Structures are given as structure tokens and as C-alpha cells.
Coordinates of N, CA and C in Angstrom, one line a residue:
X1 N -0.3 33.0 -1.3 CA -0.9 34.1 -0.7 C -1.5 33.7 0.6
X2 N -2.1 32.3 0.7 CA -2.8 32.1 1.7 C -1.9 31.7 2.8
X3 N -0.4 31.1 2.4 CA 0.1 31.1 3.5 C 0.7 32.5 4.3
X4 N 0.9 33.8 3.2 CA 1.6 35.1 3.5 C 0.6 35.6 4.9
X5 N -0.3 35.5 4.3 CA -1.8 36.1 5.3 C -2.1 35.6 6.8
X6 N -2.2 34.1 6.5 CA -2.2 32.9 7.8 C -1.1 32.9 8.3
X7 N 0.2 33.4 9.2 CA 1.0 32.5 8.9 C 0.3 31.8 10.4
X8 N -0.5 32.5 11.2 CA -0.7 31.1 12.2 C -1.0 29.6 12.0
X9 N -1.1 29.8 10.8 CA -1.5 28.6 10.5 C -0.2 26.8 10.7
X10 N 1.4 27.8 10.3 CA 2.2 26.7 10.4 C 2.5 26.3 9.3
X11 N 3.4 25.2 9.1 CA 4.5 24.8 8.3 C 3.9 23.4 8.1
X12 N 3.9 23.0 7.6 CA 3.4 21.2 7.5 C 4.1 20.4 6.0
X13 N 5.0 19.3 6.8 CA 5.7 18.6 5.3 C 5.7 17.4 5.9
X14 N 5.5 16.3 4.8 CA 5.8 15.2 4.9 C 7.2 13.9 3.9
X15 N 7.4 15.7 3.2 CA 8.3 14.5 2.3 C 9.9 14.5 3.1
X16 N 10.1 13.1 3.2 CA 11.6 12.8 3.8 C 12.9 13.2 3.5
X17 N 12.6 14.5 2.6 CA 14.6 15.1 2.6 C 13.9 16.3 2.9
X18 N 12.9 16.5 3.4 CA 12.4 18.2 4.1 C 13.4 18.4 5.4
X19 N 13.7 17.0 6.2 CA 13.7 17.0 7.3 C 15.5 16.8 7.5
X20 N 16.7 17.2 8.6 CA 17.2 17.4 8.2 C 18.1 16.8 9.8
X21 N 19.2 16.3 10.4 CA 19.8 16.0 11.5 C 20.1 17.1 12.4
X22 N 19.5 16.9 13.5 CA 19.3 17.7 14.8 C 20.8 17.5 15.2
X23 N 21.5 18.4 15.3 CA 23.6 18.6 15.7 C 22.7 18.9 17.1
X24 N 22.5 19.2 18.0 CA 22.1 19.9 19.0 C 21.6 18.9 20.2
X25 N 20.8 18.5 19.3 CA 20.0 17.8 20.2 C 20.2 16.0 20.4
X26 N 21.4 15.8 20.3 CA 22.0 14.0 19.9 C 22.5 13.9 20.9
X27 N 22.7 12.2 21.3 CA 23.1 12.3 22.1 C 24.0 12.2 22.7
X28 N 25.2 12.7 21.8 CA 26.4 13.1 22.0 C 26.6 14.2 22.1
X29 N 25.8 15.4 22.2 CA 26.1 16.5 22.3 C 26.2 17.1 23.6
X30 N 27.2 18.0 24.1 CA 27.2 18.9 25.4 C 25.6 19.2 25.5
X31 N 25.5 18.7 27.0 CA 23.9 19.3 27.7 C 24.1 20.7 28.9
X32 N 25.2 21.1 28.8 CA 25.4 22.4 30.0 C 25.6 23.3 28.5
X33 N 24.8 24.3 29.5 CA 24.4 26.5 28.3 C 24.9 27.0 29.5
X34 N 26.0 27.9 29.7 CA 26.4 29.0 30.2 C 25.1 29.6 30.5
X35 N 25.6 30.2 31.9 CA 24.3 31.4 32.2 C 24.1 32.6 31.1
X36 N 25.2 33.4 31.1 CA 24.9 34.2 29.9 C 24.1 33.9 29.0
X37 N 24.3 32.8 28.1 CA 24.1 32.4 26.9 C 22.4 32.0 27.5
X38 N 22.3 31.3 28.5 CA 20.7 31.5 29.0 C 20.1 32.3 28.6
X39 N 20.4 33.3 29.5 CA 19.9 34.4 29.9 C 19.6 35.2 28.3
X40 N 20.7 35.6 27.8 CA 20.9 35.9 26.4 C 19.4 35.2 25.6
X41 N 19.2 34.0 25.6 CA 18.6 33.2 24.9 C 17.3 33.7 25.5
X42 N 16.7 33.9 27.0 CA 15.3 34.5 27.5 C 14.9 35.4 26.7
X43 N 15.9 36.3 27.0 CA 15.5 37.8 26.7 C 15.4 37.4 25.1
X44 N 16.0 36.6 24.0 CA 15.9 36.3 22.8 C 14.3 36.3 22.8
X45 N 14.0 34.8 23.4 CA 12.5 33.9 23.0 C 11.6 35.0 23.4
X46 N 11.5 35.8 24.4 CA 11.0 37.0 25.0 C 10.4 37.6 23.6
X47 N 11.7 38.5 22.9 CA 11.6 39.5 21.9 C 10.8 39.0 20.9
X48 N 11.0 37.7 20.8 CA 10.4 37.0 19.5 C 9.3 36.9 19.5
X49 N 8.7 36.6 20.9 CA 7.3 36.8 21.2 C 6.5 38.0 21.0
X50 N 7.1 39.1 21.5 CA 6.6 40.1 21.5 C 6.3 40.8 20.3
X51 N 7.5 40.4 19.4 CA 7.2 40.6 17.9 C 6.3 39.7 17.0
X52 N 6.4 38.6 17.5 CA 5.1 37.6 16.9 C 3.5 38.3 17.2
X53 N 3.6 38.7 18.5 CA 2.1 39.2 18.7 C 1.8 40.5 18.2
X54 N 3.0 41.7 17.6 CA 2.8 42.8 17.2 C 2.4 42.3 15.9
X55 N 2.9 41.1 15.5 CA 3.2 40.7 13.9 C 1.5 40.3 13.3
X56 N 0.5 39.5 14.6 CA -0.5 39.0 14.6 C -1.1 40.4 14.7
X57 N -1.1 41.4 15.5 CA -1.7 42.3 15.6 C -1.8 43.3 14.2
X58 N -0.9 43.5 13.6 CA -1.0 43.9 12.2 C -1.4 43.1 11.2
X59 N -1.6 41.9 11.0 CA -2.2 41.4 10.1 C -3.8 41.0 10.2
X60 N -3.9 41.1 11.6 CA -5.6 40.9 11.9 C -6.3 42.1 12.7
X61 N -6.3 43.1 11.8 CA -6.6 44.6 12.4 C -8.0 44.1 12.7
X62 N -9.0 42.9 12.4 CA -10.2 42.8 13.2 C -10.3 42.8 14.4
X63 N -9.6 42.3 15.0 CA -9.2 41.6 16.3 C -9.7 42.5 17.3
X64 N -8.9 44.0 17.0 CA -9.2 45.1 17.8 C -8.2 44.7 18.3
X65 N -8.4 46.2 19.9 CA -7.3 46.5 20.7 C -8.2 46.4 22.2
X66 N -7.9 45.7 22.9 CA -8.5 45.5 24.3 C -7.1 46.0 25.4
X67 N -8.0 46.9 26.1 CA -7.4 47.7 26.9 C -7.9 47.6 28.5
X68 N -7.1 47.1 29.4 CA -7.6 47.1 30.6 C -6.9 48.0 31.6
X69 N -6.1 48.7 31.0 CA -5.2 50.0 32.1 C -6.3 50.8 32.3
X70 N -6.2 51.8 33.6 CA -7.3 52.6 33.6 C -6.9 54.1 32.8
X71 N -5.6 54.1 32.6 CA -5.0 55.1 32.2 C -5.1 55.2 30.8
X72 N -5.2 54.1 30.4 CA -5.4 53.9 28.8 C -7.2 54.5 28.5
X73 N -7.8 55.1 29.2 CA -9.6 55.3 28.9 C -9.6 56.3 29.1
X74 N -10.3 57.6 28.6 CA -10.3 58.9 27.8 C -11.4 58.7 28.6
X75 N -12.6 60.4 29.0 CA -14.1 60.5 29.6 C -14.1 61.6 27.7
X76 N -15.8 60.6 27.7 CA -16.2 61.5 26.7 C -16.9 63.0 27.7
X77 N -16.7 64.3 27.6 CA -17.5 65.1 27.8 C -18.7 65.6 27.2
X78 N -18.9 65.3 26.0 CA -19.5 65.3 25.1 C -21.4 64.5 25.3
X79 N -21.1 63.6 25.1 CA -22.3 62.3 25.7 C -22.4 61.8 27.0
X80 N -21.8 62.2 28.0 CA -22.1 61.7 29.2 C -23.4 62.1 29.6
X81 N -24.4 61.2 30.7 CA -25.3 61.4 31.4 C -26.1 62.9 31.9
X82 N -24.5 63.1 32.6 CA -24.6 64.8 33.1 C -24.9 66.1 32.7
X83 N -23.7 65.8 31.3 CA -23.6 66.7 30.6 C -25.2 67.6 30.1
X84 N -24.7 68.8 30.2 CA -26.2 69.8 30.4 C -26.9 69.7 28.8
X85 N -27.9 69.5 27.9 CA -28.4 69.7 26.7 C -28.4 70.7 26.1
X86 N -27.5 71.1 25.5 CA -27.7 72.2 25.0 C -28.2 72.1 23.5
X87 N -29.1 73.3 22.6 CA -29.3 73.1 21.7 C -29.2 74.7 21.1
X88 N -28.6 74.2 19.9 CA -28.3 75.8 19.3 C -29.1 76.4 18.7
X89 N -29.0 77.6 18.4 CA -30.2 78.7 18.1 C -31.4 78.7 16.8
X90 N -30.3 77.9 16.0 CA -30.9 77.6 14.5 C -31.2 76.1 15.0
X91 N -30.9 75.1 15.7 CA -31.8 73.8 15.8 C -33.4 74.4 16.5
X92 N -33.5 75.4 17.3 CA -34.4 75.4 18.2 C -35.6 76.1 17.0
X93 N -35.2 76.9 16.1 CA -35.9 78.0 15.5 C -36.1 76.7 13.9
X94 N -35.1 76.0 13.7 CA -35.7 74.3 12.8 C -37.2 73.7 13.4
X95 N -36.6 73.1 14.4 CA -37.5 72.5 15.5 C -38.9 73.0 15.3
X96 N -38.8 74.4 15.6 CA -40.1 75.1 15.6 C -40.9 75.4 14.8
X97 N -40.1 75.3 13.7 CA -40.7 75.9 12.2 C -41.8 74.3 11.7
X98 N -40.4 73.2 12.1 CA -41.3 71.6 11.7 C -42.3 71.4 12.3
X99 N -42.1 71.9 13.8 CA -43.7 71.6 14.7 C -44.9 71.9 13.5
X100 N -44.7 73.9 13.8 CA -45.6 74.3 13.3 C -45.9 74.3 11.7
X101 N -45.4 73.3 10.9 CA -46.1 72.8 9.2 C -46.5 71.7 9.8
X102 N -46.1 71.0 10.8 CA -46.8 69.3 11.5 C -47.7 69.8 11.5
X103 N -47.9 70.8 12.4 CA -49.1 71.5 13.2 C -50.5 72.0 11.8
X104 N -50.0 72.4 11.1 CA -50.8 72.9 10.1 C -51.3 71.8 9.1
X105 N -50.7 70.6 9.3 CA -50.9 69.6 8.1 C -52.1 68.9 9.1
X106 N -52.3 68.9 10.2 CA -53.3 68.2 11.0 C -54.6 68.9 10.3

């Protein structure tokens, strides 16, 4: 479970038939990749990333969402500075009634 959760955490082995012969990377192997096959392979490591960070972003909903587009920020009209106080007819006639039992308990 703790690995399902973490996976930033990584892979770690030490026993010696974990590990297995690199065909790719010997050195007898062809060292020239087609451009295509590059390019192909960018846009691969690209995707994988982008899915790795969507993949961290759903499992660590603490993290939050940090936003620095200006487009991405909403105006509250509601709580701004400006905005006029208004107060409705039953707060004002509450208000008043509390004063005046304050007022009377003095």
C-alpha cells in the first residue's frame, strides 16, 4: 500500500537476478536513432512527463493548484474593498432589537 501511494518514492533492489543485460546499451550495439525515431521518442519522454505530473497531482490533492496566468483569477465582487455595505432589512431591525435588550440589561 505504501508503495501504491508513494510512488515518488522509487524502486530499490539489491538482489542479483533483479537485474538483467542492457541489449541497447553494449558496446556493440548501433549508436545512430533516425530523426524520426528521435523526434518520436521527444514528444514520447514529453507525454510521459506530463502524465507523471498529472499522476502526482492526483494523488497529492494537498499540494494544491498554483496559478500564475492572469487569466486563470476570477474578481470577487462580493468582498472587495469598494464594494458598497449593504445590509438587509431583517439584519438592521436584529441589530436593533440586540442593541436595545444590551441597552436595557445596563
Amino acid at each position: 500500500a505504501v508503495d501504491y501511494m508513494h510512488p515518488e518514492v522509487g524502486v530499490t533492489t539489491t538482489d542479483g537476478a533483479c537485474f538483467g543485460r542492457n541489449y541497447f546499451g553494449r558496446a556493440s550495439a548501433a549508436e545512430t536513432e533516425d530523426d524520426e525515431f528521435a523526434d518520436e521518442r521527444a514528444e514520447v519522454l514529453e507525454e510521459a512527463a506530463a502524465l507523471k505530473k498529472l499522476a502526482m497531482d492526483y494523488m497529492h490533492p494537498e499540494v494544491g493548484v498554483t496559478a500564475t496566468d492572469g487569466a486563470a483569477f476570477g474578481r470577487n465582487y462580493f468582498s472587495r474593498p469598494s464594494a458598497p455595505e449593504v445590509e438587509d432589512v431583517e439584519e438592521a431591525e436584529e441589530r436593533a432589537l440586540v442593541l436595545a435588550e444590551a441597552a436595557a440589561l445596563k
